[in-house]
Amino acid sequence: MQSPKEAGFCEAARDRPGCSLPQKRYEGMEGEEEMDMMDQKTKEEEIPVRRIDRELKYQGTILKVYQDTVQVNGHEAKWDYIHHNGAAAVVAVTEEGKLLMVRQYRNALDRYTLEIPAGALDYPEEPKIDCAYRELEEETGFRTDHLEYLLSINTTIAFCDEAIDVFVARNLIPSRQHLDPDENIQVEEWELEDLLELIAAGKMTDGKTVASILAYAVKYRGRGPERK
């Protein structure tokens, strides 16, 4: 993902920071016509916002926090903006059709969460599919020779440009976990129907995981575990 542009909000959709349209095409993606929908179709003259200034307030290990001064509807306002380099996630499917999930502690929530394997890019220009291959093996102890594109999501559109590409992994090959010193991840196998019940009951709150499981269910339900 490119760094935030200073020239304004009005670049074409594919060039906007945080746009969920992948920069490269993946196997399994729909055509351009199907991808260019709704907010991706916004034109320059339709955006009633002009950025006057952008000031870096904080730079962390995975994000930068800015304060934007914008003019909107004739008024000047201060908007917070967080830049994230992006991430990749994987819906990992076993031979039996179960999904590999990871349970890990999340400091921001101060509790453990159930998620699909995922991780941030190692560097801003890293291809997200490469990140997905790496994170799958590091977190689950399984690897694959093939990833199929599932969807792209923007996780927090009000103030953060984080974009995640999600892939499906089948034909899993046993390997071993490669966890960071500060990671504690438990790998669990789940039936798709049980995960859907958790979502329906409001017991799964991680946005990328909810979106990915629902997208997987819509696209693959009833097709079985084999790669199509």
CSV table of C-alpha atoms in Angstrom, one decimal, residues 13-154:
chain,number,residue,atom,x,y,z
A,13,ALA,CA,-10.7,5.2,-6.2
A,14,ARG,CA,-7.9,2.8,-6.9
A,15,ASP,CA,-5.3,5.3,-5.9
A,16,ARG,CA,-7.0,6.4,-2.7
A,17,PRO,CA,-5.1,5.4,0.5
A,18,GLY,CA,-6.9,2.5,2.1
A,19,CYS,CA,-8.9,1.6,-0.9
A,20,SER,CA,-10.0,-2.0,-0.7
A,21,LEU,CA,-9.5,-2.7,-4.4
A,22,PRO,CA,-6.3,-4.8,-4.6
A,23,GLN,CA,-3.6,-3.3,-6.7
A,24,LYS,CA,-3.0,-6.7,-8.4
A,25,ARG,CA,-5.5,-9.2,-9.6
A,26,TYR,CA,-5.9,-12.5,-7.9
A,27,GLU,CA,-7.3,-15.8,-9.0
A,28,GLY,CA,-11.0,-15.8,-8.0
A,29,MET,CA,-11.5,-12.1,-8.3
A,30,GLU,CA,-14.5,-10.8,-10.2
A,31,GLY,CA,-14.1,-8.5,-13.2
A,32,GLU,CA,-13.4,-4.8,-13.0
A,33,GLU,CA,-17.1,-3.9,-13.7
A,34,GLU,CA,-18.2,-5.9,-10.7
A,35,MET,CA,-15.5,-4.5,-8.4
A,36,ASP,CA,-16.2,-0.9,-9.2
A,37,MET,CA,-19.2,-0.3,-7.0
A,38,MET,CA,-20.7,2.3,-4.7
A,39,ASP,CA,-18.0,4.3,-2.9
A,40,GLN,CA,-15.4,3.2,-5.4
A,41,LYS,CA,-17.3,5.2,-8.0
A,42,THR,CA,-17.1,8.5,-6.2
A,43,LYS,CA,-15.9,11.3,-8.5
A,44,GLU,CA,-13.8,14.3,-7.6
A,45,GLU,CA,-16.6,16.8,-8.0
A,46,GLU,CA,-18.8,14.8,-5.6
A,47,ILE,CA,-16.5,15.0,-2.6
A,48,PRO,CA,-17.4,18.1,-0.5
A,49,VAL,CA,-14.2,18.0,1.5
A,50,ARG,CA,-10.9,19.8,1.0
A,51,ARG,CA,-7.9,19.0,3.1
A,52,ILE,CA,-6.0,22.1,4.2
A,53,ASP,CA,-3.3,20.5,6.3
A,54,ARG,CA,-2.1,17.1,7.7
A,55,GLU,CA,0.1,17.0,10.8
A,56,LEU,CA,1.8,13.8,12.0
A,57,LYS,CA,1.0,13.4,15.7
A,58,TYR,CA,2.4,10.0,16.5
A,59,GLN,CA,4.3,7.2,14.8
A,60,GLY,CA,4.2,3.7,16.2
A,61,THR,CA,5.4,0.4,15.1
A,62,ILE,CA,2.5,-0.4,12.8
A,63,LEU,CA,0.6,2.9,12.3
A,64,LYS,CA,0.9,6.7,12.0
A,65,VAL,CA,-1.6,9.0,13.6
A,66,TYR,CA,-2.4,12.3,11.9
A,67,GLN,CA,-4.6,15.3,12.6
A,68,ASP,CA,-6.2,16.7,9.4
A,69,THR,CA,-7.5,20.2,9.0
A,70,VAL,CA,-10.3,20.0,6.5
A,71,GLN,CA,-12.9,22.3,5.0
A,72,VAL,CA,-16.3,20.7,4.7
A,73,ASN,CA,-19.7,22.3,4.0
A,74,GLY,CA,-18.0,25.7,4.3
A,75,HIS,CA,-16.7,25.0,7.8
A,76,GLU,CA,-13.2,24.1,9.0
A,77,ALA,CA,-12.9,21.0,11.1
A,78,LYS,CA,-10.2,18.8,12.7
A,79,TRP,CA,-10.3,15.1,11.8
A,80,ASP,CA,-8.2,12.3,13.2
A,81,TYR,CA,-6.7,10.0,10.6
A,82,ILE,CA,-4.7,6.7,11.2
A,83,HIS,CA,-2.5,5.3,8.4
A,84,HIS,CA,-1.9,1.5,8.5
A,85,ASN,CA,0.3,-0.2,5.9
A,86,GLY,CA,-2.2,-3.0,5.4
A,87,ALA,CA,-2.6,-6.7,6.2
A,88,ALA,CA,-3.6,-10.1,4.9
A,89,ALA,CA,-5.8,-12.9,6.4
A,90,VAL,CA,-6.5,-16.5,5.5
A,91,VAL,CA,-9.5,-18.7,5.7
A,92,ALA,CA,-7.7,-22.0,6.2
A,93,VAL,CA,-9.7,-25.1,5.3
A,94,THR,CA,-8.8,-28.7,6.4
A,95,GLU,CA,-9.4,-31.8,4.4
A,96,GLU,CA,-12.5,-32.4,6.5
A,97,GLY,CA,-13.8,-28.9,5.6
A,98,LYS,CA,-13.2,-27.4,9.0
A,99,LEU,CA,-11.7,-24.0,9.4
A,100,LEU,CA,-8.5,-23.4,11.3
A,101,MET,CA,-9.0,-20.6,13.8
A,102,VAL,CA,-6.6,-18.8,16.1
A,103,ARG,CA,-7.3,-17.8,19.7
A,104,GLN,CA,-5.1,-15.0,21.0
A,105,TYR,CA,-5.0,-12.2,23.5
A,106,ARG,CA,-5.8,-8.7,22.2
A,107,ASN,CA,-4.4,-5.9,24.4
A,108,ALA,CA,-6.9,-3.3,23.2
A,109,LEU,CA,-9.8,-5.5,24.3
A,110,ASP,CA,-8.0,-7.0,27.3
A,111,ARG,CA,-9.4,-10.5,26.4
A,112,TYR,CA,-8.8,-13.4,24.1
A,113,THR,CA,-10.5,-13.4,20.7
A,114,LEU,CA,-11.3,-16.1,18.1
A,115,GLU,CA,-10.0,-15.1,14.7
A,116,ILE,CA,-8.8,-16.3,11.3
A,117,PRO,CA,-5.0,-16.2,10.8
A,118,ALA,CA,-3.9,-12.7,9.9
A,119,GLY,CA,-1.0,-10.3,10.1
A,120,ALA,CA,0.3,-6.9,9.0
A,121,LEU,CA,2.6,-6.4,6.1
A,122,ASP,CA,6.3,-6.6,6.9
A,123,TYR,CA,6.9,-3.5,4.8
A,124,PRO,CA,4.6,-1.1,3.0
A,125,GLU,CA,5.1,-2.5,-0.5
A,126,GLU,CA,5.0,-6.2,0.5
A,127,PRO,CA,2.5,-8.1,-1.7
A,128,LYS,CA,-0.5,-9.1,0.4
A,129,ILE,CA,-0.6,-12.6,-0.9
A,130,ASP,CA,3.1,-13.1,0.2
A,131,CYS,CA,2.0,-11.8,3.7
A,132,ALA,CA,-0.9,-14.3,3.7
A,133,TYR,CA,1.4,-17.3,2.9
A,134,ARG,CA,3.7,-16.2,5.7
A,135,GLU,CA,1.1,-15.5,8.4
A,136,LEU,CA,-0.7,-18.8,7.7
A,137,GLU,CA,2.4,-20.8,8.4
A,138,GLU,CA,3.6,-18.7,11.3
A,139,GLU,CA,0.3,-18.7,13.2
A,140,THR,CA,-1.2,-22.2,12.4
A,141,GLY,CA,1.8,-24.4,11.7
A,142,PHE,CA,0.4,-25.3,8.3
A,143,ARG,CA,1.4,-24.0,4.8
A,144,THR,CA,-0.1,-24.3,1.4
A,145,ASP,CA,1.0,-24.1,-2.2
A,146,HIS,CA,-2.1,-22.2,-3.4
A,147,LEU,CA,-4.1,-19.3,-2.1
A,148,GLU,CA,-7.4,-18.2,-3.7
A,149,TYR,CA,-8.5,-14.6,-3.3
A,150,LEU,CA,-11.8,-14.2,-1.3
A,151,LEU,CA,-12.4,-10.5,-0.6
A,152,SER,CA,-10.9,-7.2,0.5
A,153,ILE,CA,-12.1,-5.1,3.4
A,154,ASN,CA,-11.5,-1.7,5.0
